Amino acid sequence: MIEHHPDNVAAALVGGFVASYLIDVSRPGGIPASESVRQRELDAKAADSSLELPPENIGHFVKLGCSSRIRAIAIIPQFELATSKARAALPETYVTKDVVFNLQRLAVLTTALGREQPDPWLIFRAMADKVHQPYRMHLVPGLPEILRSLDPDNTPGLLGICLSGAGPTILALAVANFDTIAGKIRDIFNRHNVDTVYQVLDIVADGATCESSD
């Protein structure tokens, strides 16, 4: 319940390409926020009230297919961007055509990533977005140029590129030339006086594991 959505924790626990959601719950006072259980225990004692724990069994997920050829490139700007600030940049309402635009591409993307031989332009166009990136452009210097200037034709191996969640990390999916792709994105950040580091990451299918210390 730290983030009030299961997107990150579901992928971390079960591994691979994961879709998830939470069942809506109605509770007096809402769902507990991100502070630790211990802190809430102390707060509850101070208020002379019982501890209210998060509801159980409200998160659901499904593992989707993902080509073994795909690797993730994370380009990480060396500045902090508060999630609250990135969320505040989003509008409270959207026009229908922008929501339909994203839903159509999401439906294609979930299948396209699972093909063992990925189609670069199919995936690239399916990762286009009108729901969050346009409203967060001003928070990440260089982001408009990154999204506008790189594509599978001028950047061989690239499958798609996006702002990762609330940012400021940039996520690129690729099947080859990983360091070159990272370098092109970092060059754009450099022109905007943003220092970066990057990592080329395998998509781990196993998720969290327990190992005996014996």
Short mmCIF file of C-alpha atoms in Angstrom, two decimals:
data_model
loop_
_atom_site.label_atom_id
_atom_site.label_comp_id
_atom_site.label_asym_id
_atom_site.label_seq_id
_atom_site.Cartn_x
_atom_site.Cartn_y
_atom_site.Cartn_z
CA MET A 1 0.00 0.00 0.00
CA ILE A 2 3.00 2.32 -0.10
CA GLU A 3 2.17 3.50 -3.62
CA HIS A 4 -1.56 2.69 -3.58
CA HIS A 5 -1.14 0.62 -6.74
CA PRO A 6 0.39 -2.84 -7.36
CA ASP A 7 2.34 -2.09 -10.55
CA ASN A 8 5.85 -2.18 -9.12
CA VAL A 9 5.43 -4.69 -6.31
CA ALA A 10 3.63 -7.22 -8.54
CA ALA A 11 6.46 -7.25 -11.08
CA ALA A 12 9.09 -7.40 -8.33
CA LEU A 13 7.43 -10.33 -6.59
CA VAL A 14 6.44 -12.51 -9.55
CA GLY A 15 8.87 -11.32 -12.23
CA GLY A 16 8.52 -10.73 -15.94
CA PHE A 17 5.95 -8.62 -17.79
CA VAL A 18 3.01 -8.21 -15.41
CA ALA A 19 -0.38 -6.52 -15.57
CA SER A 20 -2.15 -5.84 -12.28
CA TYR A 21 -4.96 -3.96 -10.59
CA LEU A 22 -6.51 -3.33 -7.19
CA ILE A 23 -10.12 -4.04 -6.26
CA ASP A 24 -11.82 -0.87 -5.08
CA VAL A 25 -12.41 -0.81 -1.34
CA SER A 26 -14.41 1.57 0.78
CA ARG A 27 -13.09 2.13 4.29
CA PRO A 28 -13.61 4.93 6.78
CA GLY A 29 -10.53 7.12 6.70
CA GLY A 30 -9.25 5.60 3.48
CA ILE A 31 -6.39 3.16 2.94
CA PRO A 32 -3.38 3.73 5.21
CA ALA A 33 -0.68 5.82 3.60
CA SER A 34 2.96 5.02 3.04
CA GLU A 35 4.34 5.34 6.55
CA SER A 36 5.54 2.17 8.24
CA VAL A 37 3.29 -0.12 10.24
CA ARG A 38 5.38 0.68 13.32
CA GLN A 39 4.77 4.40 12.86
CA ARG A 40 1.07 3.78 12.53
CA GLU A 41 1.16 1.73 15.72
CA LEU A 42 2.69 4.69 17.53
CA ASP A 43 0.20 7.10 16.00
CA ALA A 44 -2.70 4.84 16.96
CA LYS A 45 -1.49 4.62 20.57
CA ALA A 46 -1.07 8.38 20.73
CA ALA A 47 -4.61 8.82 19.47
CA ASP A 48 -5.88 6.08 21.80
CA SER A 49 -7.32 4.15 18.88
CA SER A 50 -6.78 0.74 17.32
CA LEU A 51 -4.37 0.21 14.45
CA GLU A 52 -6.04 0.07 11.05
CA LEU A 53 -4.12 -2.23 8.70
CA PRO A 54 -4.41 -2.26 4.92
CA PRO A 55 -7.13 -4.51 3.46
CA GLU A 56 -6.12 -7.97 2.25
CA ASN A 57 -6.54 -9.78 -1.07
CA ILE A 58 -7.35 -6.71 -3.14
CA GLY A 59 -4.42 -7.00 -5.58
CA HIS A 60 -4.67 -9.18 -8.69
CA PHE A 61 -2.24 -9.79 -11.53
CA VAL A 62 -1.52 -11.80 -14.64
CA LYS A 63 1.87 -12.57 -16.20
CA LEU A 64 2.10 -11.72 -19.88
CA GLY A 65 4.46 -12.99 -22.52
CA CYS A 66 7.70 -11.15 -23.23
CA SER A 67 10.25 -11.97 -25.92
CA SER A 68 13.51 -13.33 -24.58
CA ARG A 69 15.32 -10.98 -26.97
CA ILE A 70 14.11 -7.81 -25.26
CA ARG A 71 16.25 -5.99 -22.71
CA ALA A 72 15.44 -2.81 -20.84
CA ILE A 73 17.66 0.26 -20.82
CA ALA A 74 17.16 2.62 -17.89
CA ILE A 75 18.64 6.10 -18.32
CA ILE A 76 18.57 7.76 -14.92
CA PRO A 77 18.87 11.55 -14.63
CA GLN A 78 20.78 12.56 -11.54
CA PHE A 79 18.06 14.68 -9.99
CA GLU A 80 15.03 13.84 -7.91
CA LEU A 81 11.47 14.27 -9.09
CA ALA A 82 8.89 13.80 -6.37
CA THR A 83 6.08 11.47 -7.41
CA SER A 84 3.63 13.89 -5.82
CA LYS A 85 4.86 16.68 -8.11
CA ALA A 86 4.63 14.45 -11.19
CA ARG A 87 1.12 13.36 -10.23
CA ALA A 88 0.07 16.96 -9.63
CA ALA A 89 1.02 17.76 -13.24
CA LEU A 90 -1.70 15.44 -14.55
CA PRO A 91 -5.16 16.78 -15.37
CA GLU A 92 -8.18 15.74 -13.34
CA THR A 93 -10.11 14.84 -16.49
CA TYR A 94 -9.16 13.63 -19.98
CA VAL A 95 -10.80 13.92 -23.36
CA THR A 96 -12.23 10.63 -24.58
CA LYS A 97 -10.10 10.43 -27.73
CA ASP A 98 -6.86 10.53 -25.69
CA VAL A 99 -8.01 7.71 -23.42
CA VAL A 100 -9.11 5.64 -26.42
CA PHE A 101 -5.71 6.34 -28.06
CA ASN A 102 -3.90 4.81 -25.07
CA LEU A 103 -6.26 1.87 -24.60
CA GLN A 104 -5.95 0.86 -28.26
CA ARG A 105 -2.17 0.86 -28.05
CA LEU A 106 -2.10 -0.93 -24.71
CA ALA A 107 -4.13 -3.76 -26.21
CA VAL A 108 -1.61 -4.10 -29.04
CA LEU A 109 1.46 -3.72 -26.80
CA THR A 110 0.55 -6.56 -24.43
CA THR A 111 0.57 -8.98 -27.37
CA ALA A 112 3.38 -7.42 -29.42
CA LEU A 113 5.93 -7.73 -26.60
CA GLY A 114 5.22 -11.46 -26.35
CA ARG A 115 6.20 -12.27 -29.92
CA GLU A 116 9.61 -13.91 -29.96
CA GLN A 117 10.55 -11.86 -33.03
CA PRO A 118 9.54 -8.32 -31.96
CA ASP A 119 8.22 -5.89 -34.57
CA PRO A 120 10.06 -2.61 -33.84
CA TRP A 121 7.59 -0.17 -35.36
CA LEU A 122 4.55 -2.02 -34.00
CA ILE A 123 5.95 -1.78 -30.47
CA PHE A 124 7.30 1.75 -30.93
CA ARG A 125 3.92 3.11 -32.02
CA ALA A 126 2.12 1.08 -29.33
CA MET A 127 4.23 2.81 -26.66
CA ALA A 128 3.00 6.24 -27.76
CA ASP A 129 1.11 8.08 -25.03
CA LYS A 130 -1.35 10.93 -24.60
CA VAL A 131 -2.27 10.42 -20.95
CA HIS A 132 0.81 11.26 -18.88
CA GLN A 133 3.90 12.18 -20.90
CA PRO A 134 2.52 15.34 -22.54
CA TYR A 135 1.74 16.79 -19.11
CA ARG A 136 5.13 15.94 -17.60
CA MET A 137 7.39 17.17 -20.40
CA HIS A 138 8.35 20.32 -18.48
CA LEU A 139 9.50 18.28 -15.48
CA VAL A 140 12.27 16.39 -17.34
CA PRO A 141 14.56 18.60 -19.45
CA GLY A 142 15.28 16.91 -22.77
CA LEU A 143 12.26 14.59 -22.67
CA PRO A 144 10.44 16.19 -25.63
CA GLU A 145 13.53 15.86 -27.82
CA ILE A 146 14.14 12.26 -26.72
CA LEU A 147 10.60 11.19 -27.59
CA ARG A 148 10.60 13.16 -30.84
CA SER A 149 14.00 12.31 -32.28
CA LEU A 150 14.62 8.58 -31.70
CA ASP A 151 12.85 5.82 -33.60
CA PRO A 152 13.59 2.30 -34.93
CA ASP A 153 14.80 3.62 -38.28
CA ASN A 154 17.45 6.05 -36.99
CA THR A 155 18.27 3.97 -33.91
CA PRO A 156 18.68 0.30 -34.90
CA GLY A 157 17.68 -2.15 -32.18
CA LEU A 158 15.27 0.26 -30.49
CA LEU A 159 11.75 -1.02 -29.89
CA GLY A 160 10.22 1.74 -27.81
CA ILE A 161 10.93 4.56 -25.43
CA CYS A 162 8.98 6.27 -22.67
CA LEU A 163 9.10 8.15 -19.41
CA SER A 164 9.22 5.44 -16.75
CA GLY A 165 6.28 5.96 -14.45
CA ALA A 166 6.38 9.40 -12.84
CA GLY A 167 10.00 9.85 -13.96
CA PRO A 168 12.58 11.15 -14.28
CA THR A 169 14.04 7.81 -15.49
CA ILE A 170 13.71 7.07 -19.21
CA LEU A 171 12.92 3.48 -20.18
CA ALA A 172 13.92 2.14 -23.57
CA LEU A 173 13.19 -1.39 -24.80
CA ALA A 174 15.62 -2.84 -27.33
CA VAL A 175 16.95 -6.03 -28.90
CA ALA A 176 20.44 -4.78 -29.87
CA ASN A 177 22.87 -1.85 -29.66
CA PHE A 178 21.96 -1.23 -26.02
CA ASP A 179 24.93 0.95 -25.14
CA THR A 180 24.58 2.98 -28.34
CA ILE A 181 20.91 3.65 -27.62
CA ALA A 182 21.74 4.71 -24.07
CA GLY A 183 24.47 6.97 -25.43
CA LYS A 184 22.11 8.75 -27.82
CA ILE A 185 19.63 9.45 -25.02
CA ARG A 186 22.39 10.60 -22.67
CA ASP A 187 23.73 12.93 -25.36
CA ILE A 188 20.36 14.68 -25.46
CA PHE A 189 20.32 14.99 -21.68
CA ASN A 190 23.86 16.38 -21.79
CA ARG A 191 22.72 19.13 -24.16
CA HIS A 192 20.17 20.08 -21.51
CA ASN A 193 22.81 20.05 -18.75
CA VAL A 194 21.38 16.93 -17.11
CA ASP A 195 23.85 14.35 -15.78
CA THR A 196 22.79 10.73 -16.18
CA VAL A 197 23.81 7.17 -15.51
CA TYR A 198 22.36 4.13 -17.24
CA GLN A 199 21.83 0.41 -16.79
CA VAL A 200 21.10 -2.32 -19.32
CA LEU A 201 18.76 -4.76 -17.61
CA ASP A 202 17.56 -8.26 -18.34
CA ILE A 203 13.85 -8.89 -17.87
CA VAL A 204 13.93 -11.42 -15.06
CA ALA A 205 11.09 -13.92 -15.23
CA ASP A 206 11.53 -15.57 -11.81
CA GLY A 207 10.62 -12.73 -9.46
CA ALA A 208 11.41 -12.83 -5.76
CA THR A 209 12.90 -16.01 -4.33
CA CYS A 210 13.67 -17.30 -0.84
CA GLU A 211 17.02 -18.91 -0.12
CA SER A 212 17.94 -20.93 2.94
CA SER A 213 20.87 -19.68 4.99
CA ASP A 214 21.74 -23.24 6.04
#
